[in-house]
Coordinates of C-alpha atoms in Angstrom, one line a residue:
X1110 CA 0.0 0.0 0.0
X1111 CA 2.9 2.5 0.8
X1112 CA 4.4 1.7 -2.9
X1113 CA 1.6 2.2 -4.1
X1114 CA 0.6 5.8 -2.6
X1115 CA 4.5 6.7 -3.2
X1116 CA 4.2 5.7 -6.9
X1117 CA 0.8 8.0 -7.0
X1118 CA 2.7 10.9 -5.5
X1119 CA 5.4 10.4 -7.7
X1120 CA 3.5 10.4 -10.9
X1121 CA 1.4 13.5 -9.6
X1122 CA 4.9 15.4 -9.1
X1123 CA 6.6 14.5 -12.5
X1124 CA 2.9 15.1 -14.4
X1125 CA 2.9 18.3 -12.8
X1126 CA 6.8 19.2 -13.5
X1127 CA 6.0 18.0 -17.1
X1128 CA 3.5 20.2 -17.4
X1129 CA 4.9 23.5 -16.6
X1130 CA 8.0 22.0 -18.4
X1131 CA 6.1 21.4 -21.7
X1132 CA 4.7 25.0 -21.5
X1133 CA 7.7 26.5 -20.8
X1134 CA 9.2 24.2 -23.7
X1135 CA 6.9 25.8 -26.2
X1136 CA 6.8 29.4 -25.4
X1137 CA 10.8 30.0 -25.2
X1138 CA 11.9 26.9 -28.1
X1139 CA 13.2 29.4 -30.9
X1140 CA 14.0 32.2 -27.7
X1141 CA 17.5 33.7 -27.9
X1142 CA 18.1 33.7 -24.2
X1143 CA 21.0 35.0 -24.7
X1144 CA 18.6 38.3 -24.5
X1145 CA 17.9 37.5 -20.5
X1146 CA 21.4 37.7 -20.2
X1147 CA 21.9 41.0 -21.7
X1148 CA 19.0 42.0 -19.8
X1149 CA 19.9 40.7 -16.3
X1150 CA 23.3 42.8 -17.3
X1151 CA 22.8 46.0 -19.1
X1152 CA 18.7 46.3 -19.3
X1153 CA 17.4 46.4 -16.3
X1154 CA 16.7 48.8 -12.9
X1155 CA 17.8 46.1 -10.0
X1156 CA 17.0 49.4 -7.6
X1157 CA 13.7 48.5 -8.4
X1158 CA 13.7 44.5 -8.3
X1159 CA 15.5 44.8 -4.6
X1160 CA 12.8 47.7 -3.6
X1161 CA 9.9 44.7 -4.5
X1162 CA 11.2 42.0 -2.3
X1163 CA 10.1 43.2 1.1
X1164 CA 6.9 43.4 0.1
X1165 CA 7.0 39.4 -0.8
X1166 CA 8.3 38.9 2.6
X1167 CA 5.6 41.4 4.3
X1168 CA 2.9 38.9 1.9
X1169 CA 3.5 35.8 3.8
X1170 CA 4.0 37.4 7.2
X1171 CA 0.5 38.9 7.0
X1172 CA -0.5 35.7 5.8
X1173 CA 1.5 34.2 8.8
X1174 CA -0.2 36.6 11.3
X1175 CA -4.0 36.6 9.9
X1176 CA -3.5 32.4 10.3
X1177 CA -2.7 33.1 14.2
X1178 CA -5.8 35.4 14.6
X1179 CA -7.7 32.4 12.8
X1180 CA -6.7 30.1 15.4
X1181 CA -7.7 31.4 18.7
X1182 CA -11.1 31.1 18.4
X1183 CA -11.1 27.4 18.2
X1184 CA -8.5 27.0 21.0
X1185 CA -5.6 26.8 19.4
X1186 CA -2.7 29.3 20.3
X1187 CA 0.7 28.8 18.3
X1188 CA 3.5 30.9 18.4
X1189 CA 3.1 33.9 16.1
X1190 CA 7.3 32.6 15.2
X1191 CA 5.9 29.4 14.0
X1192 CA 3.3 30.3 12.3
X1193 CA 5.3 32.6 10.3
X1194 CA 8.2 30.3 9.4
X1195 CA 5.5 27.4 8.6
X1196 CA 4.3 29.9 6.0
X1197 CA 7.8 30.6 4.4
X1198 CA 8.3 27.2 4.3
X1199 CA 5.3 26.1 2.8
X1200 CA 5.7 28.3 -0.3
X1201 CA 9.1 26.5 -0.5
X1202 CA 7.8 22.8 -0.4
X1203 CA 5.1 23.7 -2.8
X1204 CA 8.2 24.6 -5.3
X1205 CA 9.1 20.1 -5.5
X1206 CA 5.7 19.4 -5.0
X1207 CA 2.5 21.5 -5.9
X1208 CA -0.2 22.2 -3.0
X1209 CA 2.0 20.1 -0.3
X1210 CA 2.3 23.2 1.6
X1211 CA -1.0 23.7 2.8
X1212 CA -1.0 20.2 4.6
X1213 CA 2.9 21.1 5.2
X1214 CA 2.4 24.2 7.0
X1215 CA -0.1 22.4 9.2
X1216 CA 2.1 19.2 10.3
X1217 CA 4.5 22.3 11.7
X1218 CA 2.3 23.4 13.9
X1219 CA 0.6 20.1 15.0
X1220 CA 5.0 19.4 15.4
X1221 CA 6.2 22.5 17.2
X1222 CA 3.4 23.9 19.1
X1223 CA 0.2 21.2 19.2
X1224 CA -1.8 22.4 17.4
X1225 CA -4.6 20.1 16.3
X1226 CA -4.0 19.0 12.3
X1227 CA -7.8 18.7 11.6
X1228 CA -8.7 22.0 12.9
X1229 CA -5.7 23.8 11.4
X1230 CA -6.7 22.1 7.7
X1231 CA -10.2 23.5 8.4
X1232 CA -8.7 27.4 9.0
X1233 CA -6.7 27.0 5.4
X1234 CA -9.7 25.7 3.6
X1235 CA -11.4 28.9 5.4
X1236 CA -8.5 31.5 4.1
X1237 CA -8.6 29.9 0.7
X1238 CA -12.2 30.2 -0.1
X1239 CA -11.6 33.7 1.2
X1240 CA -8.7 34.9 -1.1
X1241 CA -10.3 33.3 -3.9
X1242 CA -13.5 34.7 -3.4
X1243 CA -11.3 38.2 -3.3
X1244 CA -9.4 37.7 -6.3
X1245 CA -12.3 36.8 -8.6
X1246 CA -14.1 40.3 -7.3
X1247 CA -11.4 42.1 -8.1
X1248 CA -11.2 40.4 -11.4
X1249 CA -14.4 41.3 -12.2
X1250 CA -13.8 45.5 -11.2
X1251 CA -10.3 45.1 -13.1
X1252 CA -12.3 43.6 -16.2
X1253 CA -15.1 46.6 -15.8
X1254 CA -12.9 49.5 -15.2
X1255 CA -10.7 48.3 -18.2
X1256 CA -13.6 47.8 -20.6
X1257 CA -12.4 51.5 -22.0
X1258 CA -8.9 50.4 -22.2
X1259 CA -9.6 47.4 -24.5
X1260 CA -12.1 49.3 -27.0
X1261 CA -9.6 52.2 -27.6
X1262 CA -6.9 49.4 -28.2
X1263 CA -9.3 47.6 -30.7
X1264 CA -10.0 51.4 -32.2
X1265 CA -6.5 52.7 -32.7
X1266 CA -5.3 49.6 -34.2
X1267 CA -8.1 48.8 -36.1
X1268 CA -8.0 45.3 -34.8
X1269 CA -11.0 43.3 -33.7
X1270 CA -11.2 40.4 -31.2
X1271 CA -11.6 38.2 -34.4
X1272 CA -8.5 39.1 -35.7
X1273 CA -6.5 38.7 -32.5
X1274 CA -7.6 35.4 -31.8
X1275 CA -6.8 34.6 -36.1
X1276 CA -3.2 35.4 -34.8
X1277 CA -3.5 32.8 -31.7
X1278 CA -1.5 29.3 -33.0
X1279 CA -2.9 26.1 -32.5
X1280 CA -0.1 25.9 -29.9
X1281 CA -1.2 28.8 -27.8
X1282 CA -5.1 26.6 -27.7
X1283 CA -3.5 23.8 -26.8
X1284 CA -1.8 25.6 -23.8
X1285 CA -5.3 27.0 -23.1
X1286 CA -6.8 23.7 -23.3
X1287 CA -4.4 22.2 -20.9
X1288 CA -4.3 24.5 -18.5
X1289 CA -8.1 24.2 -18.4
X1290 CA -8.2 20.8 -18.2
X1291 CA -5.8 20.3 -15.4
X1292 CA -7.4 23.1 -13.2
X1293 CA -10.2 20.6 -13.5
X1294 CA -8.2 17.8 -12.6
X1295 CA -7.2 19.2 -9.6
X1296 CA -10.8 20.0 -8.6
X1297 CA -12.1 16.9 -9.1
X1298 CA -9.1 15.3 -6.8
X1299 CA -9.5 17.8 -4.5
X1300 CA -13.5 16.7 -4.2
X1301 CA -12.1 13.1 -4.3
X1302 CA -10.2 13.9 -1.2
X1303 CA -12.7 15.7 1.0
X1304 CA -14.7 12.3 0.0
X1305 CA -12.5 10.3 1.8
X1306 CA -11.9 12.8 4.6
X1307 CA -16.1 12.2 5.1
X1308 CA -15.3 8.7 6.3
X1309 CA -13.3 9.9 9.5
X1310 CA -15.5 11.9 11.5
X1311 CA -13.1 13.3 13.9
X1312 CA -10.9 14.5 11.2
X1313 CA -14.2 16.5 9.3
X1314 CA -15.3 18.0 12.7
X1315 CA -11.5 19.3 13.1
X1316 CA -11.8 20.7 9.4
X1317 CA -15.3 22.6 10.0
X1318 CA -14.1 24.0 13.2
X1319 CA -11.5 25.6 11.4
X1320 CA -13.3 26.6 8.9
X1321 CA -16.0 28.0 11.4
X1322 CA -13.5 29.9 13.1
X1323 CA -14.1 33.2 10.7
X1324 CA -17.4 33.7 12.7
X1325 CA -15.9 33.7 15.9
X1326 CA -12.2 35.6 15.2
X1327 CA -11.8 38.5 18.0
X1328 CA -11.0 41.4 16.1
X1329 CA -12.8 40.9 12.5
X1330 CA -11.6 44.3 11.4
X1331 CA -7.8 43.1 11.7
X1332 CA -8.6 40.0 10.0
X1333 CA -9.8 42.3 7.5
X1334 CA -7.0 44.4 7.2
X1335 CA -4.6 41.6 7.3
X1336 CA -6.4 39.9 4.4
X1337 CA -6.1 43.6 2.3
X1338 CA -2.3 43.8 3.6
X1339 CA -1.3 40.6 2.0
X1340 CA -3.1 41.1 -1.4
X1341 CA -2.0 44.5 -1.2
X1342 CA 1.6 43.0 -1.0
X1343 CA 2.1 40.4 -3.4
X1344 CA 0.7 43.4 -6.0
X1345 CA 3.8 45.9 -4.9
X1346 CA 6.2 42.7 -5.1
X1347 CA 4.7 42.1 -8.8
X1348 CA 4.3 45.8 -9.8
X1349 CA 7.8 47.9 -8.7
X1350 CA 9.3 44.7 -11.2
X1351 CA 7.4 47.2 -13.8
X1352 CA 10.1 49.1 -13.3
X1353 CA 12.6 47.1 -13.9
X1354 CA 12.1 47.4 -17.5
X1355 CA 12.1 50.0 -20.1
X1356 CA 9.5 48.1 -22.0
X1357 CA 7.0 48.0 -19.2
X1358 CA 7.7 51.5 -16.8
X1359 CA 5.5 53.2 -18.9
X1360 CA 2.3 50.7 -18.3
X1361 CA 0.9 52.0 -15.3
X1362 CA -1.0 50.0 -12.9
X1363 CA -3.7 49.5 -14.4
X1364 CA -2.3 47.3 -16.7
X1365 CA -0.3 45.5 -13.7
X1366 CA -3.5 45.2 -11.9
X1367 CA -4.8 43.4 -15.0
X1368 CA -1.8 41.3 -15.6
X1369 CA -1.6 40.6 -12.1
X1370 CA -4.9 38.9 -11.7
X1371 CA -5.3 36.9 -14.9
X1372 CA -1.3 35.4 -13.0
X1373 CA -3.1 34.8 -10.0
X1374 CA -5.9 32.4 -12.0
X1375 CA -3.5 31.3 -13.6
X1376 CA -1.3 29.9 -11.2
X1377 CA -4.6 27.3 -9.8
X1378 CA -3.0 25.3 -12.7
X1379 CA -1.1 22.9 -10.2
X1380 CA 2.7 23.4 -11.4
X1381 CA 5.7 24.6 -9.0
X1382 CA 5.1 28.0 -8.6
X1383 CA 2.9 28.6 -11.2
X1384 CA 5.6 27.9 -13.8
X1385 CA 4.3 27.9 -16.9
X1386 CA 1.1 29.0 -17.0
X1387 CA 1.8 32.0 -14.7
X1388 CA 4.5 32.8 -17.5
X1389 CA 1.6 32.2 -20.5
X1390 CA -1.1 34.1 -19.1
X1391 CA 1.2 37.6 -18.0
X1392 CA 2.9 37.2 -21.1
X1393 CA 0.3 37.1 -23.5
X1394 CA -1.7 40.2 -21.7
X1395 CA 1.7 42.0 -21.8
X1396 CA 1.4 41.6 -25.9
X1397 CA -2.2 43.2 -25.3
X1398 CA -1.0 46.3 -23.8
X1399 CA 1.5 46.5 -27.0
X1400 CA 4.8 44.7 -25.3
X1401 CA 6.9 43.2 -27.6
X1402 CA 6.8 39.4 -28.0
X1403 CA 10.6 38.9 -27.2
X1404 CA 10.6 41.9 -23.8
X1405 CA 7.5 39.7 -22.9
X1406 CA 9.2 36.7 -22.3
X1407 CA 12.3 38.3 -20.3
X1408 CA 9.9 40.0 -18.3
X1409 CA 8.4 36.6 -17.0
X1410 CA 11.3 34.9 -17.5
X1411 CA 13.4 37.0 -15.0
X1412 CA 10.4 38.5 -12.4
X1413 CA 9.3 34.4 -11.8
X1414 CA 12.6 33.2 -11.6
X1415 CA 14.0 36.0 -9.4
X1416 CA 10.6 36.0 -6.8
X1417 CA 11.1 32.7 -7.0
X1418 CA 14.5 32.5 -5.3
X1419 CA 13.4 34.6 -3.3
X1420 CA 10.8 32.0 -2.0
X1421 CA 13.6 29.4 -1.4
X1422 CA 15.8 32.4 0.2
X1423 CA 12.8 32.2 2.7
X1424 CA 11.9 29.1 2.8
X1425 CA 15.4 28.2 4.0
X1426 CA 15.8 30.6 6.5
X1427 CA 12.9 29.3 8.1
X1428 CA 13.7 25.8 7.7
X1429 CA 17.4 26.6 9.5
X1430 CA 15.0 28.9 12.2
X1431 CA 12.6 25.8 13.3
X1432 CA 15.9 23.7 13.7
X1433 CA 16.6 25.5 16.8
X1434 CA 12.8 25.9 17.9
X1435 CA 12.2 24.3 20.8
X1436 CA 8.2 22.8 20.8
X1437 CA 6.0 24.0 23.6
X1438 CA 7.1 21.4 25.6
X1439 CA 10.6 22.2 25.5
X1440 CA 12.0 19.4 23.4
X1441 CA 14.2 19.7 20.3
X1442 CA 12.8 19.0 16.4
X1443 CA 15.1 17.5 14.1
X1444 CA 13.8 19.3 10.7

């Protein structure tokens, strides 16, 4: 039975691997990368870049912090430490293996400070159905306030939506197709799972406390504000990298609002990081606002790659910070 769940995992990892790799694969084949170098060289403000990071880090700590107010109602009072560092390092475990973190950063606390796994699940489902219920209004203001934007594009150029999509390749469907396909993958395992999560009882009481714990949270209003801080972040670590870039200063951020967004859909696709689709979806809205094809590509080539690092930059820290955490108890973790 353990071969067989580890062969399952496996396959899930390298299916997922494969997939950003095969997307990645197609959109940078004929790409001169010699370009990025250049770029990462002579093009680019790194003032800027540097200026974005700690607004990634201040992303997960407010993440780290609104998970702690979560908690307490249901009885549960981790160290605000741990709960930060089980955030950094959950974005970092999700890197080799897609979605792990959410159960990852759980297990920490349940490790370090006792906190009950069930209940802790049940606060992440809570958060998630809350950012994503977040990000899909703002979609919808960011597609209404743009509306303008789009027509005058379609004027000026005397293009039509018709004529854009005539320049789409049978590749660039394909991509679409896939990425569809595998967000609905995921939803149907995901539905699959909380199936066989019905069949313990303890473990689905421990998930609906958690996720009942929004109704009960002490101070609502910082829960609110915390939820605004981190969205509010990972926008200012995605928008100074505008900057960065001749061919994107000019934008404004209205168009990184836009781009923004349709990368945080995209990254549901279940690949490390994003990687791939993330790359596809900012890429092609870049063209939109009138970036050229080959400044398209380094611009998600390099601001993935180098928020990325910056993930494992955190995610080790962390990891060498809980090797010298003591649990509530007072004994020593080996990580």
């Amino acid at each position: 039975m353990e071969i067989k769940k580890l062969i399952n995992n496996s396959l899930k990892v390298s299916l997922s691997i494969m997939l950003g790799g095969l997307i990645l694969y197609w959109m940078y084949r004929d790409f001169d990368f010699k370009t990025v170098a250049d770029t990462l060289m002579h093009g680019m403000n790194w003032t800027w870049m540097l200026l974005s990071f700690p607004f990634g880090i201040l992303a997960q700590m407010f993440r780290g912090w609104r998970w702690h107010l979560t908690l307490e109602p249901i009885g549960e009072n981790p160290r605000t430490s741990t709960s930060i560092n089980s955030i950094f390092l959950s974005y970092a475990v999700s890197l080799i293996v897609p979605r792990i973190g959410e159960f990852a950063r759980c297990g920490i606390l349940r490790r370090y400070d006792g906190v009950s796994f069930p209940k802790a699940l049940g606060t992440v489902v809570m958060e998630r159905a809350i950012d994503s219920a977040l990000v899909m209004l703002i979609a919808l203001i960011t597609f209404f306030l743009q509306l303008h934007v789009f027509n005058t594009f379609f004027t000026e150029t005397g293009t039509n939506l018709e004529s854009i999509l005539s320049k789409f390749s049978a590749a660039g469907y394909a991509v679409t197709a896939v990425c569809a396909i595998a967000v609905f993958i995921l939803a149907w395992y995901l539905l699959r799972r909380f199936a066989i999560y019905n069949k313990v009882r303890d473990m689905i009481r421990g998930i609906w406390q958690g996720i009942m714990s929004i109704r009960t949270v002490k101070h609502p209003w910082l829960f609110v504000a915390f939820t605004i801080g981190i969205w509010a972040s990972y926008f200012l670590h995605y928008y100074l990298t505008f900057f960065c870039f001749e061919a994107t200063a000019h934008l404004g951020m209205a168009c990184a609002l836009v781009t923004f967004i349709v990368g945080s859909i995209a990254v549901i696709v279940p690949t490390p990081n994003g990687a791939g689709p993330w790359h596809f979806a900012v890429k092609t809205m870049l063209i939109l606002y009138g970036v050229g094809d080959v400044d398209a590509l380094n611009f998600v080539l390099i601001v993935h790659s180098v928020q990325t690092l910056l993930v494992v930059a955190l995610g080790v820290y962390a990891w060498t910070v809980l090797s010298f955490t003591r649990t509530k108890s007072g004994e020593m973790v080996r990580c």
